[in-house]
Amino acid sequence: MTKIKVKINSPAPSLETIHQFRDFEGFLRQYRKYYSTAGIRDMLYNDRKKLVYIVIIILFLMLLLFVEDITKKNDSPRDKAPVEQRD
């Protein structure tokens, strides 16, 4: 298990340090990138590898669904020819 160090009476950071991390425009840029539809679209188009994986998974799932439906249609008893029984 890892040891966690907790400072109870830690000194407050200086004003220079506070102003260094105060970047509202950068925060809004990241927010729009991750939570707007245009930003999500841009992330997917810029990361081609992730987009290709998503498309392959969707195609594979669609293939599984349609192949299952086709096999059910072929196994139905209506399609089979009637069999005569002799006693």
PDB file of N, CA and C in Angstrom:
ATOM      1  N   MET A   1       0.846  -1.177   0.000  1.00  0.00           N
ATOM      2  CA  MET A   1       0.000   0.000   0.000  1.00  0.00           C
ATOM      3  C   MET A   1       0.893   1.241   0.000  1.00  0.00           C
ATOM      4  N   THR A   2       0.483   2.273  -0.712  1.00  0.00           N
ATOM      5  CA  THR A   2       1.297   3.485  -0.804  1.00  0.00           C
ATOM      6  C   THR A   2       1.079   4.370   0.412  1.00  0.00           C
ATOM      7  N   LYS A   3       2.109   5.102   0.732  1.00  0.00           N
ATOM      8  CA  LYS A   3       2.019   6.031   1.849  1.00  0.00           C
ATOM      9  C   LYS A   3       1.614   7.397   1.310  1.00  0.00           C
ATOM     10  N   ILE A   4       0.664   8.006   1.962  1.00  0.00           N
ATOM     11  CA  ILE A   4       0.188   9.331   1.559  1.00  0.00           C
ATOM     12  C   ILE A   4       0.639  10.338   2.604  1.00  0.00           C
ATOM     13  N   LYS A   5       1.291  11.395   2.125  1.00  0.00           N
ATOM     14  CA  LYS A   5       1.736  12.454   3.027  1.00  0.00           C
ATOM     15  C   LYS A   5       0.706  13.578   3.015  1.00  0.00           C
ATOM     16  N   VAL A   6       0.282  13.958   4.188  1.00  0.00           N
ATOM     17  CA  VAL A   6      -0.708  15.020   4.319  1.00  0.00           C
ATOM     18  C   VAL A   6      -0.079  16.154   5.105  1.00  0.00           C
ATOM     19  N   LYS A   7      -0.106  17.347   4.515  1.00  0.00           N
ATOM     20  CA  LYS A   7       0.409  18.532   5.204  1.00  0.00           C
ATOM     21  C   LYS A   7      -0.778  19.266   5.814  1.00  0.00           C
ATOM     22  N   ILE A   8      -0.793  19.334   7.126  1.00  0.00           N
ATOM     23  CA  ILE A   8      -1.938  19.940   7.806  1.00  0.00           C
ATOM     24  C   ILE A   8      -1.851  21.458   7.761  1.00  0.00           C
ATOM     25  N   ASN A   9      -0.733  21.997   8.089  1.00  0.00           N
ATOM     26  CA  ASN A   9      -0.566  23.459   8.107  1.00  0.00           C
ATOM     27  C   ASN A   9       0.372  23.879   6.982  1.00  0.00           C
ATOM     28  N   SER A  10       0.002  23.588   5.753  1.00  0.00           N
ATOM     29  CA  SER A  10       0.859  23.947   4.627  1.00  0.00           C
ATOM     30  C   SER A  10       0.718  25.435   4.319  1.00  0.00           C
ATOM     31  N   PRO A  11       1.804  26.076   3.875  1.00  0.00           N
ATOM     32  CA  PRO A  11       1.726  27.508   3.566  1.00  0.00           C
ATOM     33  C   PRO A  11       0.922  27.744   2.286  1.00  0.00           C
ATOM     34  N   ALA A  12       0.249  28.882   2.236  1.00  0.00           N
ATOM     35  CA  ALA A  12      -0.546  29.238   1.061  1.00  0.00           C
ATOM     36  C   ALA A  12       0.397  29.584  -0.095  1.00  0.00           C
ATOM     37  N   PRO A  13       0.005  29.259  -1.344  1.00  0.00           N
ATOM     38  CA  PRO A  13       0.871  29.601  -2.484  1.00  0.00           C
ATOM     39  C   PRO A  13       0.916  31.108  -2.707  1.00  0.00           C
ATOM     40  N   SER A  14       1.990  31.545  -3.332  1.00  0.00           N
ATOM     41  CA  SER A  14       2.141  32.979  -3.575  1.00  0.00           C
ATOM     42  C   SER A  14       1.184  33.422  -4.677  1.00  0.00           C
ATOM     43  N   LEU A  15       0.982  34.730  -4.786  1.00  0.00           N
ATOM     44  CA  LEU A  15       0.085  35.287  -5.799  1.00  0.00           C
ATOM     45  C   LEU A  15       0.599  35.002  -7.206  1.00  0.00           C
ATOM     46  N   GLU A  16       1.907  34.982  -7.388  1.00  0.00           N
ATOM     47  CA  GLU A  16       2.470  34.682  -8.707  1.00  0.00           C
ATOM     48  C   GLU A  16       2.095  33.267  -9.142  1.00  0.00           C
ATOM     49  N   THR A  17       2.158  32.338  -8.203  1.00  0.00           N
ATOM     50  CA  THR A  17       1.797  30.958  -8.521  1.00  0.00           C
ATOM     51  C   THR A  17       0.317  30.848  -8.849  1.00  0.00           C
ATOM     52  N   ILE A  18      -0.501  31.557  -8.106  1.00  0.00           N
ATOM     53  CA  ILE A  18      -1.951  31.538  -8.361  1.00  0.00           C
ATOM     54  C   ILE A  18      -2.253  32.110  -9.733  1.00  0.00           C
ATOM     55  N   HIS A  19      -1.651  33.243 -10.090  1.00  0.00           N
ATOM     56  CA  HIS A  19      -1.903  33.865 -11.395  1.00  0.00           C
ATOM     57  C   HIS A  19      -1.329  33.039 -12.548  1.00  0.00           C
ATOM     58  N   GLN A  20      -0.320  32.250 -12.274  1.00  0.00           N
ATOM     59  CA  GLN A  20       0.258  31.399 -13.302  1.00  0.00           C
ATOM     60  C   GLN A  20      -0.743  30.335 -13.762  1.00  0.00           C
ATOM     61  N   PHE A  21      -1.536  29.809 -12.860  1.00  0.00           N
ATOM     62  CA  PHE A  21      -2.496  28.764 -13.200  1.00  0.00           C
ATOM     63  C   PHE A  21      -3.882  29.304 -13.512  1.00  0.00           C
ATOM     64  N   ARG A  22      -4.076  30.594 -13.448  1.00  0.00           N
ATOM     65  CA  ARG A  22      -5.374  31.201 -13.729  1.00  0.00           C
ATOM     66  C   ARG A  22      -5.465  31.507 -15.221  1.00  0.00           C
ATOM     67  N   ASP A  23      -6.036  30.585 -15.966  1.00  0.00           N
ATOM     68  CA  ASP A  23      -6.142  30.734 -17.424  1.00  0.00           C
ATOM     69  C   ASP A  23      -7.565  30.360 -17.831  1.00  0.00           C
ATOM     70  N   PHE A  24      -8.464  31.318 -17.793  1.00  0.00           N
ATOM     71  CA  PHE A  24      -9.863  31.062 -18.075  1.00  0.00           C
ATOM     72  C   PHE A  24     -10.088  30.720 -19.543  1.00  0.00           C
ATOM     73  N   GLU A  25      -9.354  31.349 -20.436  1.00  0.00           N
ATOM     74  CA  GLU A  25      -9.499  31.063 -21.867  1.00  0.00           C
ATOM     75  C   GLU A  25      -9.078  29.621 -22.171  1.00  0.00           C
ATOM     76  N   GLY A  26      -7.999  29.163 -21.555  1.00  0.00           N
ATOM     77  CA  GLY A  26      -7.563  27.779 -21.746  1.00  0.00           C
ATOM     78  C   GLY A  26      -8.586  26.795 -21.207  1.00  0.00           C
ATOM     79  N   PHE A  27      -9.201  27.149 -20.073  1.00  0.00           N
ATOM     80  CA  PHE A  27     -10.245  26.300 -19.497  1.00  0.00           C
ATOM     81  C   PHE A  27     -11.444  26.207 -20.436  1.00  0.00           C
ATOM     82  N   LEU A  28     -11.868  27.333 -20.991  1.00  0.00           N
ATOM     83  CA  LEU A  28     -12.995  27.319 -21.928  1.00  0.00           C
ATOM     84  C   LEU A  28     -12.653  26.556 -23.200  1.00  0.00           C
ATOM     85  N   ARG A  29     -11.415  26.675 -23.675  1.00  0.00           N
ATOM     86  CA  ARG A  29     -10.981  25.949 -24.856  1.00  0.00           C
ATOM     87  C   ARG A  29     -11.077  24.432 -24.629  1.00  0.00           C
ATOM     88  N   GLN A  30     -10.595  23.984 -23.483  1.00  0.00           N
ATOM     89  CA  GLN A  30     -10.665  22.559 -23.174  1.00  0.00           C
ATOM     90  C   GLN A  30     -12.104  22.102 -22.982  1.00  0.00           C
ATOM     91  N   TYR A  31     -12.923  22.935 -22.349  1.00  0.00           N
ATOM     92  CA  TYR A  31     -14.333  22.584 -22.141  1.00  0.00           C
ATOM     93  C   TYR A  31     -15.044  22.419 -23.473  1.00  0.00           C
ATOM     94  N   ARG A  32     -14.847  23.344 -24.385  1.00  0.00           N
ATOM     95  CA  ARG A  32     -15.481  23.248 -25.701  1.00  0.00           C
ATOM     96  C   ARG A  32     -14.956  22.046 -26.485  1.00  0.00           C
ATOM     97  N   LYS A  33     -13.686  21.730 -26.291  1.00  0.00           N
ATOM     98  CA  LYS A  33     -13.088  20.598 -27.000  1.00  0.00           C
ATOM     99  C   LYS A  33     -13.712  19.286 -26.553  1.00  0.00           C
ATOM    100  N   TYR A  34     -13.943  19.111 -25.268  1.00  0.00           N
ATOM    101  CA  TYR A  34     -14.409  17.839 -24.760  1.00  0.00           C
ATOM    102  C   TYR A  34     -15.927  17.716 -24.644  1.00  0.00           C
ATOM    103  N   TYR A  35     -16.667  18.812 -24.587  1.00  0.00           N
ATOM    104  CA  TYR A  35     -18.096  18.726 -24.313  1.00  0.00           C
ATOM    105  C   TYR A  35     -18.997  19.311 -25.382  1.00  0.00           C
ATOM    106  N   SER A  36     -18.464  19.727 -26.505  1.00  0.00           N
ATOM    107  CA  SER A  36     -19.333  20.189 -27.588  1.00  0.00           C
ATOM    108  C   SER A  36     -19.265  19.181 -28.725  1.00  0.00           C
ATOM    109  N   THR A  37     -20.304  19.146 -29.543  1.00  0.00           N
ATOM    110  CA  THR A  37     -20.335  18.172 -30.636  1.00  0.00           C
ATOM    111  C   THR A  37     -19.239  18.450 -31.660  1.00  0.00           C
ATOM    112  N   ALA A  38     -18.952  19.710 -31.902  1.00  0.00           N
ATOM    113  CA  ALA A  38     -17.886  20.037 -32.860  1.00  0.00           C
ATOM    114  C   ALA A  38     -16.531  19.600 -32.317  1.00  0.00           C
ATOM    115  N   GLY A  39     -16.313  19.765 -31.020  1.00  0.00           N
ATOM    116  CA  GLY A  39     -15.046  19.357 -30.427  1.00  0.00           C
ATOM    117  C   GLY A  39     -14.871  17.851 -30.439  1.00  0.00           C
ATOM    118  N   ILE A  40     -15.941  17.116 -30.158  1.00  0.00           N
ATOM    119  CA  ILE A  40     -15.876  15.649 -30.189  1.00  0.00           C
ATOM    120  C   ILE A  40     -15.619  15.182 -31.614  1.00  0.00           C
ATOM    121  N   ARG A  41     -16.263  15.801 -32.578  1.00  0.00           N
ATOM    122  CA  ARG A  41     -16.062  15.447 -33.987  1.00  0.00           C
ATOM    123  C   ARG A  41     -14.610  15.707 -34.397  1.00  0.00           C
ATOM    124  N   ASP A  42     -14.067  16.842 -33.977  1.00  0.00           N
ATOM    125  CA  ASP A  42     -12.671  17.156 -34.303  1.00  0.00           C
ATOM    126  C   ASP A  42     -11.714  16.158 -33.668  1.00  0.00           C
ATOM    127  N   MET A  43     -11.991  15.745 -32.423  1.00  0.00           N
ATOM    128  CA  MET A  43     -11.119  14.766 -31.767  1.00  0.00           C
ATOM    129  C   MET A  43     -11.137  13.440 -32.523  1.00  0.00           C
ATOM    130  N   LEU A  44     -12.315  13.007 -32.976  1.00  0.00           N
ATOM    131  CA  LEU A  44     -12.396  11.743 -33.700  1.00  0.00           C
ATOM    132  C   LEU A  44     -11.714  11.830 -35.058  1.00  0.00           C
ATOM    133  N   TYR A  45     -11.888  12.950 -35.756  1.00  0.00           N
ATOM    134  CA  TYR A  45     -11.280  13.072 -37.076  1.00  0.00           C
ATOM    135  C   TYR A  45      -9.762  13.220 -36.976  1.00  0.00           C
ATOM    136  N   ASN A  46      -9.281  13.864 -35.926  1.00  0.00           N
ATOM    137  CA  ASN A  46      -7.833  14.018 -35.770  1.00  0.00           C
ATOM    138  C   ASN A  46      -7.177  12.719 -35.322  1.00  0.00           C
ATOM    139  N   ASP A  47      -7.890  11.902 -34.595  1.00  0.00           N
ATOM    140  CA  ASP A  47      -7.359  10.622 -34.130  1.00  0.00           C
ATOM    141  C   ASP A  47      -7.950   9.528 -35.009  1.00  0.00           C
ATOM    142  N   ARG A  48      -7.354   9.315 -36.155  1.00  0.00           N
ATOM    143  CA  ARG A  48      -7.879   8.371 -37.152  1.00  0.00           C
ATOM    144  C   ARG A  48      -7.922   6.938 -36.638  1.00  0.00           C
ATOM    145  N   LYS A  49      -6.957   6.571 -35.824  1.00  0.00           N
ATOM    146  CA  LYS A  49      -6.887   5.201 -35.328  1.00  0.00           C
ATOM    147  C   LYS A  49      -8.124   4.874 -34.480  1.00  0.00           C
ATOM    148  N   LYS A  50      -8.513   5.783 -33.605  1.00  0.00           N
ATOM    149  CA  LYS A  50      -9.684   5.578 -32.761  1.00  0.00           C
ATOM    150  C   LYS A  50     -10.953   5.528 -33.612  1.00  0.00           C
ATOM    151  N   LEU A  51     -11.031   6.392 -34.613  1.00  0.00           N
ATOM    152  CA  LEU A  51     -12.201   6.408 -35.492  1.00  0.00           C
ATOM    153  C   LEU A  51     -12.326   5.102 -36.262  1.00  0.00           C
ATOM    154  N   VAL A  52     -11.210   4.565 -36.740  1.00  0.00           N
ATOM    155  CA  VAL A  52     -11.237   3.299 -37.477  1.00  0.00           C
ATOM    156  C   VAL A  52     -11.686   2.168 -36.570  1.00  0.00           C
ATOM    157  N   TYR A  53     -11.202   2.134 -35.326  1.00  0.00           N
ATOM    158  CA  TYR A  53     -11.627   1.099 -34.386  1.00  0.00           C
ATOM    159  C   TYR A  53     -13.128   1.164 -34.119  1.00  0.00           C
ATOM    160  N   ILE A  54     -13.656   2.357 -33.945  1.00  0.00           N
ATOM    161  CA  ILE A  54     -15.095   2.516 -33.683  1.00  0.00           C
ATOM    162  C   ILE A  54     -15.899   2.027 -34.878  1.00  0.00           C
ATOM    163  N   VAL A  55     -15.483   2.378 -36.093  1.00  0.00           N
ATOM    164  CA  VAL A  55     -16.199   1.949 -37.300  1.00  0.00           C
ATOM    165  C   VAL A  55     -16.146   0.431 -37.451  1.00  0.00           C
ATOM    166  N   ILE A  56     -14.989  -0.168 -37.187  1.00  0.00           N
ATOM    167  CA  ILE A  56     -14.868  -1.628 -37.299  1.00  0.00           C
ATOM    168  C   ILE A  56     -15.762  -2.326 -36.285  1.00  0.00           C
ATOM    169  N   ILE A  57     -15.816  -1.826 -35.071  1.00  0.00           N
ATOM    170  CA  ILE A  57     -16.667  -2.437 -34.047  1.00  0.00           C
ATOM    171  C   ILE A  57     -18.133  -2.325 -34.432  1.00  0.00           C
ATOM    172  N   ILE A  58     -18.551  -1.174 -34.942  1.00  0.00           N
ATOM    173  CA  ILE A  58     -19.953  -0.996 -35.350  1.00  0.00           C
ATOM    174  C   ILE A  58     -20.292  -1.928 -36.504  1.00  0.00           C
ATOM    175  N   LEU A  59     -19.406  -2.031 -37.482  1.00  0.00           N
ATOM    176  CA  LEU A  59     -19.655  -2.938 -38.603  1.00  0.00           C
ATOM    177  C   LEU A  59     -19.723  -4.394 -38.157  1.00  0.00           C
ATOM    178  N   PHE A  60     -18.854  -4.782 -37.240  1.00  0.00           N
ATOM    179  CA  PHE A  60     -18.863  -6.148 -36.721  1.00  0.00           C
ATOM    180  C   PHE A  60     -20.169  -6.447 -35.989  1.00  0.00           C
ATOM    181  N   LEU A  61     -20.632  -5.506 -35.170  1.00  0.00           N
ATOM    182  CA  LEU A  61     -21.898  -5.713 -34.452  1.00  0.00           C
ATOM    183  C   LEU A  61     -23.079  -5.792 -35.412  1.00  0.00           C
ATOM    184  N   MET A  62     -23.083  -4.962 -36.438  1.00  0.00           N
ATOM    185  CA  MET A  62     -24.157  -5.026 -37.429  1.00  0.00           C
ATOM    186  C   MET A  62     -24.119  -6.355 -38.179  1.00  0.00           C
ATOM    187  N   LEU A  63     -22.934  -6.830 -38.498  1.00  0.00           N
ATOM    188  CA  LEU A  63     -22.784  -8.114 -39.171  1.00  0.00           C
ATOM    189  C   LEU A  63     -23.326  -9.246 -38.303  1.00  0.00           C
ATOM    190  N   LEU A  64     -23.032  -9.219 -37.025  1.00  0.00           N
ATOM    191  CA  LEU A  64     -23.555 -10.245 -36.123  1.00  0.00           C
ATOM    192  C   LEU A  64     -25.076 -10.223 -36.062  1.00  0.00           C
ATOM    193  N   LEU A  65     -25.648  -9.054 -36.024  1.00  0.00           N
ATOM    194  CA  LEU A  65     -27.110  -8.955 -35.961  1.00  0.00           C
ATOM    195  C   LEU A  65     -27.762  -9.480 -37.237  1.00  0.00           C
ATOM    196  N   PHE A  66     -27.233  -9.109 -38.387  1.00  0.00           N
ATOM    197  CA  PHE A  66     -27.855  -9.522 -39.642  1.00  0.00           C
ATOM    198  C   PHE A  66     -27.612 -10.988 -39.949  1.00  0.00           C
ATOM    199  N   VAL A  67     -26.474 -11.531 -39.602  1.00  0.00           N
ATOM    200  CA  VAL A  67     -26.210 -12.951 -39.836  1.00  0.00           C
ATOM    201  C   VAL A  67     -27.128 -13.791 -38.969  1.00  0.00           C
ATOM    202  N   GLU A  68     -27.386 -13.361 -37.763  1.00  0.00           N
ATOM    203  CA  GLU A  68     -28.302 -14.090 -36.891  1.00  0.00           C
ATOM    204  C   GLU A  68     -29.713 -14.089 -37.476  1.00  0.00           C
ATOM    205  N   ASP A  69     -30.149 -12.982 -38.050  1.00  0.00           N
ATOM    206  CA  ASP A  69     -31.475 -12.913 -38.663  1.00  0.00           C
ATOM    207  C   ASP A  69     -31.552 -13.805 -39.895  1.00  0.00           C
ATOM    208  N   ILE A  70     -30.520 -13.873 -40.677  1.00  0.00           N
ATOM    209  CA  ILE A  70     -30.525 -14.693 -41.888  1.00  0.00           C
ATOM    210  C   ILE A  70     -30.604 -16.169 -41.526  1.00  0.00           C
ATOM    211  N   THR A  71     -29.871 -16.584 -40.513  1.00  0.00           N
ATOM    212  CA  THR A  71     -29.917 -17.996 -40.123  1.00  0.00           C
ATOM    213  C   THR A  71     -31.278 -18.364 -39.561  1.00  0.00           C
ATOM    214  N   LYS A  72     -31.930 -17.459 -38.888  1.00  0.00           N
ATOM    215  CA  LYS A  72     -33.270 -17.748 -38.378  1.00  0.00           C
ATOM    216  C   LYS A  72     -34.258 -17.913 -39.523  1.00  0.00           C
ATOM    217  N   LYS A  73     -34.115 -17.124 -40.576  1.00  0.00           N
ATOM    218  CA  LYS A  73     -35.020 -17.240 -41.724  1.00  0.00           C
ATOM    219  C   LYS A  73     -34.810 -18.567 -42.448  1.00  0.00           C
ATOM    220  N   ASN A  74     -33.592 -19.025 -42.553  1.00  0.00           N
ATOM    221  CA  ASN A  74     -33.303 -20.272 -43.261  1.00  0.00           C
ATOM    222  C   ASN A  74     -33.742 -21.493 -42.472  1.00  0.00           C
ATOM    223  N   ASP A  75     -33.836 -21.434 -41.190  1.00  0.00           N
ATOM    224  CA  ASP A  75     -34.216 -22.575 -40.370  1.00  0.00           C
ATOM    225  C   ASP A  75     -35.718 -22.682 -40.130  1.00  0.00           C
ATOM    226  N   SER A  76     -36.482 -21.774 -40.660  1.00  0.00           N
ATOM    227  CA  SER A  76     -37.922 -21.810 -40.392  1.00  0.00           C
ATOM    228  C   SER A  76     -38.555 -23.020 -41.082  1.00  0.00           C
ATOM    229  N   PRO A  77     -39.559 -23.678 -40.454  1.00  0.00           N
ATOM    230  CA  PRO A  77     -40.168 -24.900 -41.015  1.00  0.00           C
ATOM    231  C   PRO A  77     -41.012 -24.634 -42.256  1.00  0.00           C
ATOM    232  N   ARG A  78     -41.408 -23.409 -42.493  1.00  0.00           N
ATOM    233  CA  ARG A  78     -42.229 -23.108 -43.671  1.00  0.00           C
ATOM    234  C   ARG A  78     -41.456 -23.301 -44.966  1.00  0.00           C
ATOM    235  N   ASP A  79     -40.170 -23.044 -44.918  1.00  0.00           N
ATOM    236  CA  ASP A  79     -39.362 -23.113 -46.126  1.00  0.00           C
ATOM    237  C   ASP A  79     -39.055 -24.544 -46.558  1.00  0.00           C
ATOM    238  N   LYS A  80     -39.195 -25.502 -45.659  1.00  0.00           N
ATOM    239  CA  LYS A  80     -38.855 -26.875 -45.989  1.00  0.00           C
ATOM    240  C   LYS A  80     -40.011 -27.533 -46.746  1.00  0.00           C
ATOM    241  N   ALA A  81     -39.660 -28.445 -47.629  1.00  0.00           N
ATOM    242  CA  ALA A  81     -40.674 -29.162 -48.405  1.00  0.00           C
ATOM    243  C   ALA A  81     -41.375 -30.167 -47.489  1.00  0.00           C
ATOM    244  N   PRO A  82     -42.661 -30.411 -47.745  1.00  0.00           N
ATOM    245  CA  PRO A  82     -43.384 -31.379 -46.902  1.00  0.00           C
ATOM    246  C   PRO A  82     -42.860 -32.808 -47.146  1.00  0.00           C
ATOM    247  N   VAL A  83     -42.823 -33.557 -46.098  1.00  0.00           N
ATOM    248  CA  VAL A  83     -42.315 -34.916 -46.173  1.00  0.00           C
ATOM    249  C   VAL A  83     -43.495 -35.876 -46.058  1.00  0.00           C
ATOM    250  N   GLU A  84     -43.564 -36.819 -46.988  1.00  0.00           N
ATOM    251  CA  GLU A  84     -44.644 -37.796 -46.940  1.00  0.00           C
ATOM    252  C   GLU A  84     -44.255 -38.926 -46.028  1.00  0.00           C
ATOM    253  N   GLN A  85     -45.229 -39.378 -45.265  1.00  0.00           N
ATOM    254  CA  GLN A  85     -44.981 -40.492 -44.367  1.00  0.00           C
ATOM    255  C   GLN A  85     -45.703 -41.731 -44.887  1.00  0.00           C
ATOM    256  N   ARG A  86     -45.017 -42.858 -44.864  1.00  0.00           N
ATOM    257  CA  ARG A  86     -45.636 -44.098 -45.301  1.00  0.00           C
ATOM    258  C   ARG A  86     -45.758 -45.028 -44.101  1.00  0.00           C
ATOM    259  N   ASP A  87     -46.867 -45.619 -44.011  1.00  0.00           N
ATOM    260  CA  ASP A  87     -47.076 -46.562 -42.917  1.00  0.00           C
ATOM    261  C   ASP A  87     -46.926 -47.984 -43.353  1.00  0.00           C
TER     262      ASP A  87
END
